[in-house]
Coordinates of C-alpha atoms in Angstrom, one line a residue:
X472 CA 4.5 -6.3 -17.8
X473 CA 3.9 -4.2 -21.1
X474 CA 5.1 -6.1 -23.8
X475 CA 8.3 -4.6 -24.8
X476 CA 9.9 -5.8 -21.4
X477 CA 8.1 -9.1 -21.9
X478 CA 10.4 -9.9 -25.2
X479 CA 13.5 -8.6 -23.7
X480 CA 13.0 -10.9 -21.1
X481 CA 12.5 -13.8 -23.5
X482 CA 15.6 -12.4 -25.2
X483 CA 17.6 -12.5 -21.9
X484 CA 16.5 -15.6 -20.4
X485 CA 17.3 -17.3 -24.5
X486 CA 20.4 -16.1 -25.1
X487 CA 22.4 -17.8 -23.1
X488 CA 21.2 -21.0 -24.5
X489 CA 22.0 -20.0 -27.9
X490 CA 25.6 -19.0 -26.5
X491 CA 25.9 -22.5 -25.1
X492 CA 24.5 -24.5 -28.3
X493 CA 22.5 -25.4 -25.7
X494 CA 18.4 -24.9 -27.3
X495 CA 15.7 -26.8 -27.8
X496 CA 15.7 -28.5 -30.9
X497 CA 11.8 -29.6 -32.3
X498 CA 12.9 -33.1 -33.5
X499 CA 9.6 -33.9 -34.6
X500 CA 9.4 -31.3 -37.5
X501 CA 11.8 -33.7 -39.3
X502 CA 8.4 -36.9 -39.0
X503 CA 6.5 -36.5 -41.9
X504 CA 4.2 -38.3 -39.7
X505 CA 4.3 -36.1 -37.3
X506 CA 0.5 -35.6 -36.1
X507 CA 0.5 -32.7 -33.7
X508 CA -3.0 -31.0 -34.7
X509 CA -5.1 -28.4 -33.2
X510 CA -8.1 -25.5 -33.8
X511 CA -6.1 -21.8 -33.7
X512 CA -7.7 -18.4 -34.3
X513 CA -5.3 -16.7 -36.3
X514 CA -4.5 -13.1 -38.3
X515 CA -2.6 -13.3 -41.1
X516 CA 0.2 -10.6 -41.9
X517 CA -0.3 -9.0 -45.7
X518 CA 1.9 -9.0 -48.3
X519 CA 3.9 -5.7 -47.3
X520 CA 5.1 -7.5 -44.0
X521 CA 6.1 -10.8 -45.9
X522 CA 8.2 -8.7 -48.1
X523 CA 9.8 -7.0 -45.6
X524 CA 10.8 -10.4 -43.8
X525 CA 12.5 -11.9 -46.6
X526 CA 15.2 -10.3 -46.4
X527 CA 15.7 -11.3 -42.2
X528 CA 14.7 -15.0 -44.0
X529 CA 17.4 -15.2 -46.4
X530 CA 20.3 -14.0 -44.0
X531 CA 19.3 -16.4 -41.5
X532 CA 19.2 -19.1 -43.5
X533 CA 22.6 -18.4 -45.1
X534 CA 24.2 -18.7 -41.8
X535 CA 22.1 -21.6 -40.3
X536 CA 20.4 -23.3 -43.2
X537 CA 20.0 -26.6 -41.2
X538 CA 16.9 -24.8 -39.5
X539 CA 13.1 -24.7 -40.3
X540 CA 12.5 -21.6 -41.8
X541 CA 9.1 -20.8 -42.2
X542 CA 7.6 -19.9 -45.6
X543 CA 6.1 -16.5 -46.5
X544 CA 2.3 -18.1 -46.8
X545 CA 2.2 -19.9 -43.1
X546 CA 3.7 -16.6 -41.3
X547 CA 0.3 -15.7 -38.8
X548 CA -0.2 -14.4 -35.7
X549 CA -2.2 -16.5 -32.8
X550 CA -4.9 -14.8 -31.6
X551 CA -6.3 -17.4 -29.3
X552 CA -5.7 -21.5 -29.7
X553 CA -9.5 -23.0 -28.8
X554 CA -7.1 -26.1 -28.8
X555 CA -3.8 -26.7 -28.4
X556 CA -2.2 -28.8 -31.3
X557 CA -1.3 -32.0 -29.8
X558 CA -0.6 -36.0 -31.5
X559 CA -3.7 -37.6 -32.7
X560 CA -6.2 -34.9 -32.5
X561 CA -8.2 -34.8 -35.4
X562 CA -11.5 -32.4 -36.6
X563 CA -13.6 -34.9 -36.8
X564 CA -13.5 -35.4 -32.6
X565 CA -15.3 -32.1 -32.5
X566 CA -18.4 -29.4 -33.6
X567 CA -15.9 -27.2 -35.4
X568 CA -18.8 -25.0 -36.4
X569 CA -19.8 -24.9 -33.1
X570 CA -16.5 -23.0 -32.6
X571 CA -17.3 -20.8 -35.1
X572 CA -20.4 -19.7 -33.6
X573 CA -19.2 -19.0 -30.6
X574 CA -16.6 -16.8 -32.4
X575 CA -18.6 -14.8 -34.1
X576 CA -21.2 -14.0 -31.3
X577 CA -17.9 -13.2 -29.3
X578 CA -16.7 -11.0 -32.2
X579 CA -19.7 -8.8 -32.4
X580 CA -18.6 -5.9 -31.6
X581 CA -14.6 -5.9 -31.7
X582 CA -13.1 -3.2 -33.9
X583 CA -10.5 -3.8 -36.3
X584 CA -6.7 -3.2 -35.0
X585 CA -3.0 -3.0 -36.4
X586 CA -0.3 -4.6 -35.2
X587 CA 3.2 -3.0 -35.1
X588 CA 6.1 -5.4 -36.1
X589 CA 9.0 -4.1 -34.9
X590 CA 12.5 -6.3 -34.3
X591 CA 12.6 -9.9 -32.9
X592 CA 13.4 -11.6 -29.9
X593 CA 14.5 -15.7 -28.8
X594 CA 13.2 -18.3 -27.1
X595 CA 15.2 -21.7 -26.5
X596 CA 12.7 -23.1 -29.5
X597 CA 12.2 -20.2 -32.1
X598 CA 12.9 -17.1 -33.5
X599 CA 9.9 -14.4 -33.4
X600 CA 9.0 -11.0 -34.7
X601 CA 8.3 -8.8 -31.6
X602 CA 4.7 -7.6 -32.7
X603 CA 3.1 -4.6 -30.9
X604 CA -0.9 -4.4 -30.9
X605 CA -2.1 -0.9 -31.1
X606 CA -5.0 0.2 -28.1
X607 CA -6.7 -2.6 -26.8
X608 CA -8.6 -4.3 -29.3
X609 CA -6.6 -7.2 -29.2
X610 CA -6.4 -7.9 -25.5
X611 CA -9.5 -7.0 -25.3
X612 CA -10.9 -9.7 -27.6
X613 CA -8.5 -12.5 -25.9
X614 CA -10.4 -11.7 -22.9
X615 CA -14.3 -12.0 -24.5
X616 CA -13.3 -15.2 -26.2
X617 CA -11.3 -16.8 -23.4
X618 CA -14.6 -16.2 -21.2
X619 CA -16.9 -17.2 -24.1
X620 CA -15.2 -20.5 -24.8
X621 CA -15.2 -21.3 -21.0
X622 CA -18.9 -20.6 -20.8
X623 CA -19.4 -22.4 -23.8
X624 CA -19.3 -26.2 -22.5
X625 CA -16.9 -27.2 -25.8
X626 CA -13.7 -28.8 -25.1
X627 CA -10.9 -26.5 -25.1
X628 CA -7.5 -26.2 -23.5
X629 CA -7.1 -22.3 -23.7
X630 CA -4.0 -20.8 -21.7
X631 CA -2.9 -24.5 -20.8
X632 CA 0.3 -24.4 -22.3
X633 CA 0.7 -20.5 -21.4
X634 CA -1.5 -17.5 -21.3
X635 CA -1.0 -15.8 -24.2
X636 CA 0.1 -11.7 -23.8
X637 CA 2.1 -11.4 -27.5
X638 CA 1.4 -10.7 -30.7
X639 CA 4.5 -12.3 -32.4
X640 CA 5.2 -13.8 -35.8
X641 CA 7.5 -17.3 -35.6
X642 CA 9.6 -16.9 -38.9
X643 CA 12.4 -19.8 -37.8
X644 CA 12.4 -23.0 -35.4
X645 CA 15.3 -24.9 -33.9
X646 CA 15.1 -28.6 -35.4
X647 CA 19.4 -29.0 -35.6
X648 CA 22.4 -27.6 -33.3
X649 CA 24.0 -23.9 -34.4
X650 CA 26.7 -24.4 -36.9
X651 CA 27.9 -20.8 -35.7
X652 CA 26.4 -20.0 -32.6
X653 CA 28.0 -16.5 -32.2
X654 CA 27.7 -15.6 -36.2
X655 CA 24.2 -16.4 -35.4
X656 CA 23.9 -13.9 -32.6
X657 CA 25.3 -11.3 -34.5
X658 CA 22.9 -11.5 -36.9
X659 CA 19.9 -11.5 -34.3
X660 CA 21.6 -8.7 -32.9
X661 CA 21.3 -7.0 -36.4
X662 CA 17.9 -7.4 -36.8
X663 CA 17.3 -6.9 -32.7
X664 CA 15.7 -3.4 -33.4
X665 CA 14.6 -4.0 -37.1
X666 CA 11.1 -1.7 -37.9
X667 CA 9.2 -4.5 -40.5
X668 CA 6.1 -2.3 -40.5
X669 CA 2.2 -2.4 -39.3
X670 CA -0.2 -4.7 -40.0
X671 CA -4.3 -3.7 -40.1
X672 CA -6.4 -6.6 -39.2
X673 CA -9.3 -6.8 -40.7
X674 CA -10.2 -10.2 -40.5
X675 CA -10.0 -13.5 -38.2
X676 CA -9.5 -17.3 -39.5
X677 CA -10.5 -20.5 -37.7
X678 CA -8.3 -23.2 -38.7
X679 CA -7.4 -26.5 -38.2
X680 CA -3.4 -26.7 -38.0
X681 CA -0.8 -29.1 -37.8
X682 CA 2.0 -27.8 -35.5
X683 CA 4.0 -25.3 -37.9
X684 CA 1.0 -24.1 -39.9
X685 CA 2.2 -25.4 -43.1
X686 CA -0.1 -24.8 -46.0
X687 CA -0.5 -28.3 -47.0
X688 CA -2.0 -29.5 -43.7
X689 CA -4.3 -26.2 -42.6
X690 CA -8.2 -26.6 -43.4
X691 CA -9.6 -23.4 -43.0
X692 CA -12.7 -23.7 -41.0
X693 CA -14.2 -20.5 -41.1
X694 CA -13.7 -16.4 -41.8
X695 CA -14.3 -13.7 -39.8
X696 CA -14.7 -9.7 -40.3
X697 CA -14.0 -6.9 -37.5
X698 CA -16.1 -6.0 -36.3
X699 CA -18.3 -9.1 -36.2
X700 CA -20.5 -11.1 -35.7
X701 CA -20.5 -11.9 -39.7
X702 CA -19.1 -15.1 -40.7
X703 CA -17.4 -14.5 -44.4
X704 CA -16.8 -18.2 -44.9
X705 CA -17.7 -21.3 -42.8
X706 CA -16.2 -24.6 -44.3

């Protein structure tokens, strides 16, 4: 499925629930002790794409401001989750720069790529820019670091929750029922189609993440450049 079907699908198979009022809300985003934590590979979108989300941001949270919208500096793309962020994990259980190493060697020789943000799409938990990978670089990498990480002998819990095909940005979650499901729509519906721009990735992060990727809780663990295998920071 190329990925254009794949978000209207998520589109078609959300919607309804947002009709009905009917979505699943995070509750936990509310617990400031909430301890969902986990070790994601990320890209980060520049400063042109946060500008051009702000705007999306600020309507969406006019009409639903009971929602967790997320800040400019914790937008990011997933690029591969060596763990999934679950209660209680913590860095210290594991070799994080044994992650790192592992990375990089798996890095070697992927190229730099661009992603392609254009419109958004629903799930029952989120709202997500519809991101668009240009060539193959990025599936491509997925594929050499799934493998490597297998071969590897660390703990990791890759494509456990889902295999991961997208290259989205989460700008809002559901944490409180619609005030105005179908003014909400509409504004979805507004934005459905919505060109935010491209994206060149130049560079990889390790991090350690609580569940949202808020600022105040990620510890970068280590920096990568495309192509690799050249570690630009390791903390």
């Amino acid at each position: 499925m190329d990925l254009a079907t794949h978000y209207a699908a998520m589109w078609a198979r959300a919607l309804p629930q947002l009709q009905a009022n009917a979505l699943r809300l995070d509750a936990p985003l509310d617990d400031p002790q909430d301890a969902r934590r986990g070790l994601t590979l990320i890209a980060r979108p520049d400063a042109a794409l946060q500008a051009a989300v702000q705007e999306l941001l600020a309507e969406l949270r006019a009409l639903e401001p009971e929602q967790y919208y997320y800040p400019l500096t914790d937008l990011h793309v997933t690029v591969l989750t060596p763990l999934s962020a679950v209660a209680g994990f913590r860095l210290e259980h594991v070799d994080a720069a044994a992650y790192s190493r592992v990375i990089a060697t798996a890095l070697a020789r992927v190229p730099a790529f661009s992603i392609d943000f254009r419109g958004l799409t629903l799930s029952a938990e989120a709202v997500l820019l519809q991101g668009f990978p240009q060539g193959t670089a990025l599936s491509e990498l997925r594929a050499t670091l799934r493998a490597a990480l297998m071969a590897s002998g660390l703990p990791q819990t890759v494509d456990q929750r889902y295999v991961l095909q997208t290259a989205h940005t989460t700008v809002m979650r559901f944490r409180r029922p619609l005030r105005e499901p179908g003014a909400f729509r509409q504004a979805l519906e507004r934005w459905r189609a919505q060109p935010f721009g491209a994206v060149p990735v130049y560079t990889l992060e390790l991090v350690y993440n609580d569940w949202c990727h808020r600022r105040a809780s990620v510890q970068p663990l280590a920096e990568f450049s495309l192509p690799g295998p050249q570690i630009l920071r390791n903390r």
